PDB file of C-alpha atoms and ligand atoms in Angstrom:
ATOM      1  CA  MET A   6     136.553 118.353 188.749  1.00 67.00           C
ATOM      2  CA  LYS A   7     138.951 119.803 186.423  1.00 89.00           C
ATOM      3  CA  ALA A   8     137.618 121.919 183.624  1.00 96.00           C
ATOM      4  CA  ALA A   9     137.206 120.832 180.352  1.00 97.00           C
ATOM      5  CA  ILE A  10     137.481 122.494 176.798  1.00 98.00           C
ATOM      6  CA  TYR A  11     134.602 121.813 174.280  1.00 98.00           C
ATOM      7  CA  THR A  12     135.632 122.408 170.778  1.00 98.00           C
ATOM      8  CA  PHE A  13     133.381 123.706 167.748  1.00 98.00           C
ATOM      9  CA  PRO A  14     133.995 122.067 164.528  1.00 96.00           C
ATOM     10  CA  GLY A  15     136.764 123.704 162.572  1.00 94.00           C
ATOM     11  CA  TYR A  16     138.753 124.172 165.952  1.00 96.00           C
ATOM     12  CA  HIS A  17     139.073 120.756 167.381  1.00 96.00           C
ATOM     13  CA  GLN A  18     142.728 120.571 166.843  1.00 95.00           C
ATOM     14  CA  GLN A  19     143.801 123.923 168.746  1.00 96.00           C
ATOM     15  CA  GLY A  20     141.461 122.957 171.278  1.00 97.00           C
ATOM     16  CA  LYS A  21     142.954 119.929 171.782  1.00 97.00           C
ATOM     17  CA  ASN A  22     146.434 121.235 171.633  1.00 97.00           C
ATOM     18  CA  VAL A  23     145.438 123.558 174.402  1.00 98.00           C
ATOM     19  CA  ALA A  24     143.886 121.175 176.581  1.00 98.00           C
ATOM     20  CA  GLU A  25     146.929 119.003 176.342  1.00 98.00           C
ATOM     21  CA  ILE A  26     149.384 121.649 177.667  1.00 98.00           C
ATOM     22  CA  LEU A  27     146.873 122.028 180.548  1.00 97.00           C
ATOM     23  CA  ASN A  28     146.421 118.746 181.095  1.00 97.00           C
ATOM     24  CA  ILE A  29     142.528 118.763 180.890  1.00 97.00           C
ATOM     25  CA  SER A  30     140.197 116.887 178.686  1.00 96.00           C
ATOM     26  CA  SER A  31     138.577 118.568 175.065  1.00 97.00           C
ATOM     27  CA  HIS A  32     135.385 117.483 173.824  1.00 97.00           C
ATOM     28  CA  GLU A  33     134.112 117.937 170.553  1.00 98.00           C
ATOM     29  CA  ILE A  34     130.542 119.763 170.101  1.00 98.00           C
ATOM     30  CA  ASP A  35     128.779 118.019 167.361  1.00 98.00           C
ATOM     31  CA  ILE A  36     126.698 120.460 165.022  1.00 98.00           C
ATOM     32  CA  HIS A  37     124.309 118.831 162.405  1.00 98.00           C
ATOM     33  CA  HIS A  38     123.053 121.175 159.334  1.00 97.00           C
ATOM     34  CA  PHE A  39     119.617 120.640 158.437  1.00 97.00           C
ATOM     35  CA  PRO A  40     118.908 121.123 155.000  1.00 97.00           C
ATOM     36  CA  ASP A  41     117.542 124.611 155.445  1.00 96.00           C
ATOM     37  CA  LYS A  42     120.655 125.459 157.288  1.00 93.00           C
ATOM     38  CA  GLU A  43     119.119 125.207 160.842  1.00 97.00           C
ATOM     39  CA  SER A  44     121.919 123.875 163.353  1.00 98.00           C
ATOM     40  CA  LEU A  45     121.159 121.026 165.650  1.00 98.00           C
ATOM     41  CA  VAL A  46     124.147 121.520 168.654  1.00 98.00           C
ATOM     42  CA  THR A  47     124.871 118.467 170.901  1.00 98.00           C
ATOM     43  CA  LEU A  48     127.089 118.779 173.733  1.00 98.00           C
ATOM     44  CA  PRO A  49     129.325 116.122 175.430  1.00 96.00           C
ATOM     45  CA  GLU A  50     127.618 114.756 178.545  1.00 94.00           C
ATOM     46  CA  LYS A  51     128.507 117.134 181.462  1.00 91.00           C
ATOM     47  CA  LYS A  52     132.510 116.737 181.807  1.00 85.00           C
ATOM     48  CA  SER A  53     132.771 119.424 184.830  1.00 94.00           C
ATOM     49  CA  ASP A  54     131.304 122.572 186.264  1.00 96.00           C
ATOM     50  CA  HIS A  55     133.844 124.725 184.573  1.00 98.00           C
ATOM     51  CA  VAL A  56     133.504 124.455 180.614  1.00 98.00           C
ATOM     52  CA  ILE A  57     135.918 126.602 178.053  1.00 98.00           C
ATOM     53  CA  LEU A  58     134.265 126.839 174.756  1.00 98.00           C
ATOM     54  CA  TYR A  59     136.859 127.216 172.016  1.00 98.00           C
ATOM     55  CA  LEU A  60     136.104 128.747 168.665  1.00 97.00           C
ATOM     56  CA  SER A  61     136.761 131.827 166.764  1.00 97.00           C
ATOM     57  CA  LEU A  62     134.328 133.851 165.260  1.00 98.00           C
ATOM     58  CA  ASP A  63     135.274 134.478 161.844  1.00 96.00           C
ATOM     59  CA  TYR A  64     132.188 134.325 159.343  1.00 95.00           C
ATOM     60  CA  PRO A  65     130.127 134.739 162.739  1.00 97.00           C
ATOM     61  CA  ASN A  66     126.244 134.586 161.965  1.00 96.00           C
ATOM     62  CA  ASN A  67     125.691 130.877 162.231  1.00 96.00           C
ATOM     63  CA  LYS A  68     128.428 130.504 165.066  1.00 97.00           C
ATOM     64  CA  LEU A  69     126.709 133.029 166.901  1.00 98.00           C
ATOM     65  CA  ILE A  70     123.533 131.036 166.984  1.00 98.00           C
ATOM     66  CA  GLU A  71     125.263 127.857 167.414  1.00 98.00           C
ATOM     67  CA  LEU A  72     127.029 129.464 170.725  1.00 98.00           C
ATOM     68  CA  LEU A  73     123.780 130.683 171.741  1.00 98.00           C
ATOM     69  CA  LEU A  74     122.330 126.868 171.822  1.00 98.00           C
ATOM     70  CA  ALA A  75     125.385 125.818 173.304  1.00 98.00           C
ATOM     71  CA  CYS A  76     126.060 128.050 175.962  1.00 98.00           C
ATOM     72  CA  LYS A  77     122.018 127.905 177.142  1.00 98.00           C
ATOM     73  CA  THR A  78     122.356 123.812 176.591  1.00 98.00           C
ATOM     74  CA  ALA A  79     125.763 123.738 178.737  1.00 98.00           C
ATOM     75  CA  ARG A  80     123.397 125.870 181.908  1.00 97.00           C
ATOM     76  CA  THR A  81     120.617 123.488 181.354  1.00 97.00           C
ATOM     77  CA  GLN A  82     122.998 120.954 182.246  1.00 96.00           C
ATOM     78  CA  GLY A  83     123.916 122.627 185.403  1.00 96.00           C
ATOM     79  CA  ILE A  84     127.713 123.868 184.410  1.00 97.00           C
ATOM     80  CA  LYS A  85     128.127 126.870 186.463  1.00 96.00           C
ATOM     81  CA  ARG A  86     130.906 128.498 184.851  1.00 98.00           C
ATOM     82  CA  LEU A  87     131.230 129.182 180.710  1.00 98.00           C
ATOM     83  CA  SER A  88     134.922 130.586 179.636  1.00 98.00           C
ATOM     84  CA  LEU A  89     134.887 131.465 175.919  1.00 98.00           C
ATOM     85  CA  VAL A  90     138.135 131.288 174.021  1.00 98.00           C
ATOM     86  CA  ALA A  91     137.527 133.144 170.518  1.00 98.00           C
ATOM     87  CA  PRO A  92     140.757 134.132 169.010  1.00 98.00           C
ATOM     88  CA  TYR A  93     138.865 136.050 166.620  1.00 98.00           C
ATOM     89  CA  LEU A  94     136.265 137.834 168.072  1.00 97.00           C
ATOM     90  CA  CYS A  95     133.586 139.189 165.536  1.00 96.00           C
ATOM     91  CA  TYR A  96     131.550 142.184 165.129  1.00 95.00           C
ATOM     92  CA  MET A  97     134.128 144.269 166.685  1.00 93.00           C
ATOM     93  CA  ARG A  98     134.139 147.162 163.890  1.00 87.00           C
ATOM     94  CA  GLN A  99     130.755 148.924 164.071  1.00 86.00           C
ATOM     95  CA  ASP A 100     131.882 150.792 167.135  1.00 84.00           C
ATOM     96  CA  LYS A 101     129.366 153.690 166.126  1.00 85.00           C
ATOM     97  CA  SER A 102     126.669 154.737 163.679  1.00 85.00           C
ATOM     98  CA  PHE A 103     128.275 155.932 160.758  1.00 87.00           C
ATOM     99  CA  HIS A 104     124.802 156.671 159.383  1.00 88.00           C
ATOM    100  CA  THR A 105     121.179 157.354 160.942  1.00 87.00           C
ATOM    101  CA  GLU A 106     119.792 154.224 161.865  1.00 90.00           C
ATOM    102  CA  GLU A 107     122.739 151.980 161.568  1.00 93.00           C
ATOM    103  CA  ALA A 108     122.846 149.388 164.238  1.00 91.00           C
ATOM    104  CA  VAL A 109     125.891 149.691 166.251  1.00 91.00           C
ATOM    105  CA  SER A 110     127.042 146.075 166.298  1.00 93.00           C
ATOM    106  CA  GLN A 111     129.814 146.312 168.341  1.00 93.00           C
ATOM    107  CA  HIS A 112     127.378 147.060 171.464  1.00 93.00           C
ATOM    108  CA  ILE A 113     124.711 145.003 170.849  1.00 96.00           C
ATOM    109  CA  ILE A 114     126.658 141.511 169.983  1.00 96.00           C
ATOM    110  CA  GLY A 115     129.495 142.674 173.029  1.00 96.00           C
ATOM    111  CA  ARG A 116     126.350 142.741 175.315  1.00 96.00           C
ATOM    112  CA  TRP A 117     124.821 139.579 174.385  1.00 97.00           C
ATOM    113  CA  LEU A 118     128.079 137.527 174.626  1.00 97.00           C
ATOM    114  CA  SER A 119     128.483 138.918 178.230  1.00 96.00           C
ATOM    115  CA  GLU A 120     124.950 137.299 178.880  1.00 96.00           C
ATOM    116  CA  LEU A 121     126.013 133.956 177.806  1.00 98.00           C
ATOM    117  CA  VAL A 122     129.524 133.459 179.149  1.00 98.00           C
ATOM    118  CA  ASP A 123     131.709 134.415 182.375  1.00 98.00           C
ATOM    119  CA  ASP A 124     134.610 134.796 180.846  1.00 98.00           C
ATOM    120  CA  ILE A 125     136.282 135.613 177.313  1.00 98.00           C
ATOM    121  CA  ILE A 126     139.781 135.459 176.017  1.00 98.00           C
ATOM    122  CA  THR A 127     140.588 136.714 172.908  1.00 98.00           C
ATOM    123  CA  VAL A 128     143.489 137.996 170.759  1.00 97.00           C
ATOM    124  CA  ASP A 129     144.084 141.240 169.195  1.00 95.00           C
ATOM    125  CA  PRO A 130     140.282 142.399 169.012  1.00 94.00           C
ATOM    126  CA  HIS A 131     139.633 145.014 165.989  1.00 87.00           C
ATOM    127  CA  LEU A 132     139.060 147.807 168.435  1.00 83.00           C
ATOM    128  CA  HIS A 133     139.211 151.352 166.507  1.00 76.00           C
ATOM    129  CA  ARG A 134     138.198 154.059 169.019  1.00 79.00           C
ATOM    130  CA  ILE A 135     137.484 151.922 172.109  1.00 78.00           C
ATOM    131  CA  GLN A 136     140.089 151.501 174.304  1.00 81.00           C
ATOM    132  CA  SER A 137     138.905 148.652 176.460  1.00 89.00           C
ATOM    133  CA  LEU A 138     136.999 145.661 175.550  1.00 93.00           C
ATOM    134  CA  ASP A 139     135.244 145.896 178.878  1.00 94.00           C
ATOM    135  CA  THR A 140     133.258 148.746 177.780  1.00 91.00           C
ATOM    136  CA  VAL A 141     131.784 146.702 174.982  1.00 92.00           C
ATOM    137  CA  ILE A 142     131.643 143.542 176.666  1.00 94.00           C
ATOM    138  CA  PRO A 143     130.609 144.456 180.492  1.00 91.00           C
ATOM    139  CA  ASP A 144     130.008 142.276 183.410  1.00 90.00           C
ATOM    140  CA  THR A 145     132.406 139.562 182.080  1.00 96.00           C
ATOM    141  CA  ASN A 146     135.927 138.469 182.934  1.00 97.00           C
ATOM    142  CA  ASN A 147     137.655 139.819 179.534  1.00 97.00           C
ATOM    143  CA  ILE A 148     141.098 138.812 178.879  1.00 97.00           C
ATOM    144  CA  VAL A 149     142.761 140.622 175.843  1.00 96.00           C
ATOM    145  CA  LEU A 150     145.951 139.158 174.173  1.00 97.00           C
ATOM    146  CA  THR A 151     148.393 140.107 171.793  1.00 96.00           C
ATOM    147  CA  ALA A 152     149.783 137.890 169.155  1.00 97.00           C
ATOM    148  CA  THR A 153     152.587 140.558 168.084  1.00 96.00           C
ATOM    149  CA  PRO A 154     155.447 139.087 170.173  1.00 97.00           C
ATOM    150  CA  LEU A 155     154.864 135.658 168.349  1.00 98.00           C
ATOM    151  CA  LEU A 156     155.021 137.442 165.249  1.00 98.00           C
ATOM    152  CA  GLY A 157     157.962 139.197 165.927  1.00 98.00           C
ATOM    153  CA  GLU A 158     159.622 136.115 167.272  1.00 98.00           C
ATOM    154  CA  PHE A 159     158.697 134.366 163.755  1.00 98.00           C
ATOM    155  CA  ILE A 160     160.389 137.410 161.638  1.00 98.00           C
ATOM    156  CA  LYS A 161     163.298 136.871 163.839  1.00 97.00           C
ATOM    157  CA  SER A 162     163.835 133.481 163.461  1.00 97.00           C
ATOM    158  CA  LEU A 163     163.670 134.105 159.459  1.00 96.00           C
ATOM    159  CA  ASN A 164     166.942 135.893 160.027  1.00 96.00           C
ATOM    160  CA  LYS A 165     166.975 138.419 157.368  1.00 96.00           C
ATOM    161  CA  THR A 166     167.081 142.248 156.882  1.00 96.00           C
ATOM    162  CA  VAL A 167     163.608 143.361 156.288  1.00 98.00           C
ATOM    163  CA  HIS A 168     161.825 146.593 156.615  1.00 98.00           C
ATOM    164  CA  LEU A 169     158.369 146.127 158.507  1.00 98.00           C
ATOM    165  CA  LEU A 170     155.506 148.175 156.884  1.00 98.00           C
ATOM    166  CA  GLY A 171     152.002 148.760 158.181  1.00 97.00           C
ATOM    167  CA  PRO A 172     149.556 149.452 155.539  1.00 97.00           C
ATOM    168  CA  ASP A 173     147.268 152.162 157.407  1.00 94.00           C
ATOM    169  CA  GLU A 174     147.756 154.468 160.405  1.00 92.00           C
ATOM    170  CA  GLU A 175     145.949 151.884 162.641  1.00 90.00           C
ATOM    171  CA  SER A 176     148.587 149.311 162.074  1.00 93.00           C
ATOM    172  CA  LEU A 177     151.260 151.783 163.804  1.00 94.00           C
ATOM    173  CA  GLN A 178     150.287 149.714 167.306  1.00 92.00           C
ATOM    174  CA  TRP A 179     151.335 146.059 165.799  1.00 94.00           C
ATOM    175  CA  VAL A 180     153.854 146.848 163.665  1.00 97.00           C
ATOM    176  CA  LYS A 181     155.859 148.895 166.308  1.00 96.00           C
ATOM    177  CA  SER A 182     155.307 146.046 168.688  1.00 96.00           C
ATOM    178  CA  VAL A 183     156.501 143.203 166.081  1.00 97.00           C
ATOM    179  CA  ALA A 184     159.628 145.762 165.074  1.00 97.00           C
ATOM    180  CA  GLU A 185     160.879 145.845 168.653  1.00 97.00           C
ATOM    181  CA  ILE A 186     161.110 142.157 169.179  1.00 96.00           C
ATOM    182  CA  SER A 187     162.406 141.577 165.684  1.00 96.00           C
ATOM    183  CA  HIS A 188     164.622 144.403 165.986  1.00 96.00           C
ATOM    184  CA  SER A 189     163.190 145.596 162.403  1.00 97.00           C
ATOM    185  CA  PRO A 190     162.933 149.197 160.902  1.00 97.00           C
ATOM    186  CA  TYR A 191     159.628 150.174 160.307  1.00 98.00           C
ATOM    187  CA  SER A 192     157.085 152.410 158.812  1.00 97.00           C
ATOM    188  CA  VAL A 193     153.375 152.924 158.348  1.00 97.00           C
ATOM    189  CA  ALA A 194     151.550 153.871 155.098  1.00 97.00           C
ATOM    190  CA  THR A 195     148.040 156.071 154.500  1.00 96.00           C
ATOM    191  CA  LYS A 196     144.966 154.209 153.872  1.00 94.00           C
ATOM    192  CA  THR A 197     141.826 155.855 151.941  1.00 93.00           C
ATOM    193  CA  ARG A 198     139.197 153.296 152.067  1.00 92.00           C
ATOM    194  CA  HIS A 199     136.497 154.136 149.423  1.00 94.00           C
ATOM    195  CA  SER A 200     134.325 150.917 149.775  1.00 91.00           C
ATOM    196  CA  ASP A 201     134.908 147.013 151.200  1.00 89.00           C
ATOM    197  CA  THR A 202     137.011 146.410 148.346  1.00 88.00           C
ATOM    198  CA  ARG A 203     138.562 149.246 147.125  1.00 92.00           C
ATOM    199  CA  VAL A 204     141.283 150.721 149.327  1.00 93.00           C
ATOM    200  CA  GLU A 205     144.121 153.602 148.317  1.00 95.00           C
ATOM    201  CA  ILE A 206     147.593 153.410 149.613  1.00 96.00           C
ATOM    202  CA  GLN A 207     149.900 156.122 150.085  1.00 96.00           C
ATOM    203  CA  LEU A 208     153.350 154.948 150.866  1.00 97.00           C
ATOM    204  CA  PRO A 209     155.400 156.839 153.332  1.00 96.00           C
ATOM    205  CA  GLU A 210     158.689 158.346 151.512  1.00 96.00           C
ATOM    206  CA  ILE A 211     161.715 155.443 151.611  1.00 94.00           C
ATOM    207  CA  ASP A 212     163.959 153.951 149.253  1.00 96.00           C
ATOM    208  CA  TYR A 213     162.482 150.709 148.832  1.00 96.00           C
ATOM    209  CA  HIS A 214     164.996 149.653 145.739  1.00 96.00           C
ATOM    210  CA  ASN A 215     165.945 146.318 146.767  1.00 96.00           C
ATOM    211  CA  GLN A 216     164.463 146.404 149.736  1.00 97.00           C
ATOM    212  CA  HIS A 217     162.731 143.011 151.622  1.00 98.00           C
ATOM    213  CA  ILE A 218     159.268 144.437 152.735  1.00 98.00           C
ATOM    214  CA  ILE A 219     157.209 142.354 155.253  1.00 98.00           C
ATOM    215  CA  LEU A 220     153.413 144.197 155.647  1.00 98.00           C
ATOM    216  CA  ILE A 221     152.025 143.590 159.128  1.00 98.00           C
ATOM    217  CA  ASP A 222     148.571 143.842 159.742  1.00 96.00           C
ATOM    218  CA  ASP A 223     145.785 142.352 162.389  1.00 95.00           C
ATOM    219  CA  VAL A 224     143.270 141.222 159.582  1.00 96.00           C
ATOM    220  CA  ILE A 225     143.622 140.115 156.202  1.00 97.00           C
ATOM    221  CA  SER A 226     139.933 140.104 154.870  1.00 97.00           C
ATOM    222  CA  THR A 227     139.593 140.528 151.215  1.00 97.00           C
ATOM    223  CA  GLY A 228     143.055 140.914 150.753  1.00 97.00           C
ATOM    224  CA  ASN A 229     142.815 144.507 149.116  1.00 97.00           C
ATOM    225  CA  THR A 230     144.716 146.427 151.796  1.00 97.00           C
ATOM    226  CA  VAL A 231     147.926 144.024 151.629  1.00 97.00           C
ATOM    227  CA  ALA A 232     147.439 143.744 148.018  1.00 97.00           C
ATOM    228  CA  GLN A 233     147.499 147.449 146.819  1.00 97.00           C
ATOM    229  CA  THR A 234     150.343 148.224 149.210  1.00 98.00           C
ATOM    230  CA  ALA A 235     152.477 145.234 147.409  1.00 98.00           C
ATOM    231  CA  ILE A 236     151.950 146.777 143.904  1.00 97.00           C
ATOM    232  CA  LYS A 237     152.931 150.165 145.007  1.00 97.00           C
ATOM    233  CA  LEU A 238     156.044 148.713 146.777  1.00 98.00           C
ATOM    234  CA  TYR A 239     157.110 146.719 143.699  1.00 98.00           C
ATOM    235  CA  LYS A 240     156.569 149.514 141.228  1.00 97.00           C
ATOM    236  CA  SER A 241     158.726 151.507 143.862  1.00 97.00           C
ATOM    237  CA  GLY A 242     161.714 149.270 143.434  1.00 97.00           C
ATOM    238  CA  ALA A 243     161.140 146.770 146.449  1.00 98.00           C
ATOM    239  CA  LEU A 244     162.631 143.133 145.421  1.00 98.00           C
ATOM    240  CA  GLN A 245     160.210 141.110 147.923  1.00 98.00           C
ATOM    241  CA  VAL A 246     156.944 141.762 149.801  1.00 98.00           C
ATOM    242  CA  ASP A 247     155.727 138.922 152.494  1.00 98.00           C
ATOM    243  CA  VAL A 248     152.750 139.540 154.579  1.00 98.00           C
ATOM    244  CA  ILE A 249     151.945 138.305 158.165  1.00 98.00           C
ATOM    245  CA  ALA A 250     148.898 139.245 159.900  1.00 98.00           C
ATOM    246  CA  THR A 251     147.497 137.668 162.804  1.00 97.00           C
ATOM    247  CA  HIS A 252     144.029 136.936 161.915  1.00 98.00           C
ATOM    248  CA  ALA A 253     143.234 135.058 158.498  1.00 97.00           C
ATOM    249  CA  LEU A 254     139.881 136.009 157.854  1.00 96.00           C
ATOM    250  CA  PHE A 255     140.558 135.409 153.710  1.00 96.00           C
ATOM    251  CA  THR A 256     137.327 136.144 152.127  1.00 94.00           C
ATOM    252  CA  LYS A 257     136.445 134.037 148.894  1.00 90.00           C
ATOM    253  CA  ASP A 258     139.217 135.500 146.639  1.00 94.00           C
ATOM    254  CA  ALA A 259     141.411 137.018 148.893  1.00 96.00           C
ATOM    255  CA  LEU A 260     144.432 134.535 148.296  1.00 96.00           C
ATOM    256  CA  ASP A 261     144.223 135.302 144.485  1.00 96.00           C
ATOM    257  CA  THR A 262     144.513 138.931 145.030  1.00 97.00           C
ATOM    258  CA  LEU A 263     147.503 138.630 147.088  1.00 97.00           C
ATOM    259  CA  ASN A 264     149.062 135.936 144.795  1.00 96.00           C
ATOM    260  CA  ASN A 265     148.095 138.301 141.858  1.00 97.00           C
ATOM    261  CA  SER A 266     150.090 141.213 143.481  1.00 97.00           C
ATOM    262  CA  ASN A 267     153.079 139.060 143.805  1.00 97.00           C
ATOM    263  CA  ILE A 268     153.555 138.896 147.513  1.00 98.00           C
ATOM    264  CA  LYS A 269     155.629 135.814 148.004  1.00 98.00           C
ATOM    265  CA  ASN A 270     155.182 134.864 151.585  1.00 98.00           C
ATOM    266  CA  ILE A 271     151.880 134.425 153.306  1.00 98.00           C
ATOM    267  CA  TRP A 272     152.274 133.782 157.234  1.00 98.00           C
ATOM    268  CA  SER A 273     149.187 134.220 159.546  1.00 98.00           C
ATOM    269  CA  SER A 274     148.501 132.850 163.154  1.00 98.00           C
ATOM    270  CA  ASP A 275     146.252 130.242 163.702  1.00 97.00           C
ATOM    271  CA  SER A 276     143.812 132.741 165.624  1.00 97.00           C
ATOM    272  CA  ILE A 277     141.451 131.629 162.071  1.00 97.00           C
ATOM    273  CA  SER A 278     142.172 128.045 161.132  1.00 95.00           C
ATOM    274  CA  HIS A 279     143.701 128.664 157.569  1.00 95.00           C
ATOM    275  CA  SER A 280     145.899 127.177 155.157  1.00 96.00           C
ATOM    276  CA  THR A 281     148.520 129.923 155.641  1.00 97.00           C
ATOM    277  CA  ASN A 282     148.632 129.472 159.387  1.00 97.00           C
ATOM    278  CA  GLN A 283     152.193 129.488 160.533  1.00 97.00           C
ATOM    279  CA  ILE A 284     152.466 130.675 163.960  1.00 98.00           C
ATOM    280  CA  SER A 285     150.614 128.755 166.781  1.00 97.00           C
ATOM    281  CA  LEU A 286     148.916 130.358 169.648  1.00 98.00           C
ATOM    282  CA  LYS A 287     148.530 127.184 171.661  1.00 98.00           C
ATOM    283  CA  HIS A 288     151.210 128.273 174.459  1.00 98.00           C
ATOM    284  CA  LEU A 289     149.696 131.966 174.658  1.00 98.00           C
ATOM    285  CA  LEU A 290     146.143 130.920 175.141  1.00 98.00           C
ATOM    286  CA  ALA A 291     146.838 127.882 177.365  1.00 98.00           C
ATOM    287  CA  GLN A 292     148.824 130.091 179.565  1.00 98.00           C
ATOM    288  CA  ASN A 293     146.214 132.680 180.059  1.00 98.00           C
ATOM    289  CA  ILE A 294     143.336 129.731 180.252  1.00 98.00           C
ATOM    290  CA  LYS A 295     145.575 128.439 183.411  1.00 97.00           C
ATOM    291  CA  THR A 296     144.447 131.813 185.324  1.00 97.00           C
ATOM    292  CA  LEU A 297     140.936 131.016 184.929  1.00 97.00           C
ATOM    293  CA  LEU A 298     141.160 127.416 186.467  1.00 95.00           C
TER     294      LEU A 298
HETATM  295  C1  LIG B 313     141.369 147.967 158.886  1.00 89.12           C
HETATM  296  O1  LIG B 313     141.200 148.499 159.339  1.00 89.12           O
HETATM  297  C2  LIG B 313     142.242 146.578 159.306  1.00 89.12           C
HETATM  298  O2  LIG B 313     143.462 146.451 160.205  1.00 89.12           O
HETATM  299  C3  LIG B 313     142.761 145.486 157.662  1.00 89.12           C
HETATM  300  O3  LIG B 313     143.768 146.522 157.284  1.00 89.12           O
HETATM  301  C4  LIG B 313     141.493 145.533 157.102  1.00 89.12           C
HETATM  302  O4  LIG B 313     140.705 145.018 157.849  1.00 89.12           O
HETATM  303  C5  LIG B 313     141.828 144.406 156.089  1.00 89.12           C
HETATM  304  O5  LIG B 313     140.624 144.590 155.139  1.00 89.12           O
HETATM  305  P1  LIG B 313     140.628 143.885 153.497  1.00 89.12           P
HETATM  306  O6  LIG B 313     141.864 142.733 153.674  1.00 89.12           O
HETATM  307  O7  LIG B 313     139.196 143.864 152.949  1.00 89.12           O
HETATM  308  O8  LIG B 313     141.606 145.270 152.849  1.00 89.12           O
END
């Protein structure tokens, strides 16, 4: 029996696209929310011994419960192998206790996921001080992919002379890789974070006059990191600032924040479904799911 893809709401189309490439079937998981927001999860009738669950774990709290309900139900149906394709993996930031008694969410959620599924495929997880996802999600076959070659190809296809800029030291890994593929010069700014929404950016000393800058980051959340960087770039004479990111988390006012800072183009991969999606991960994901079949 061939494997089957089960898609969660919000990811039916992406899952279907990947299933078509792999020539396997895709089926929608139905989720009903009761008035008090409890979730009723209904799986398709058993289609295969190997099920690939497809959902990104942005805004994760409800989704994690729904994933738990789906996985436990799948096991009672006799499904032997469960693979989770979560292009955006949640709770990866908090990798240590910064203040006493703080939960180390990364370890807790990581271990919990490893008890639910056999394989995890994800894209550019936000790991700060941890090198390998295997230390976070033990006993699971973890496949970690990167979207940076696709971002690089996208920038190359623009056929423009651009300078790539990462807004903080952490972004160096992504900017460097995108720059190699798009053959663009690059540099990295310094960021000081004062709170969830207040960041301060210090630009590297370069002549920005009349430059077309593309900001590269893994995640856009409140949008303040890239917005503050863009404001400084325009003050320093930049002609145009665009932004490209892998994960379009975009909290409530993020798009306004970016538009108010005069960022011209906002592009993202479809790791998280969003109106800025321009770069499809379907071939990258399909190619790697294939190794599990
Ligand atoms: C930080 O470490 C990440 O790479 C992003 O720069 C950050 O998550 C962006 O957050 P925000 O959009 O809220 O400034």
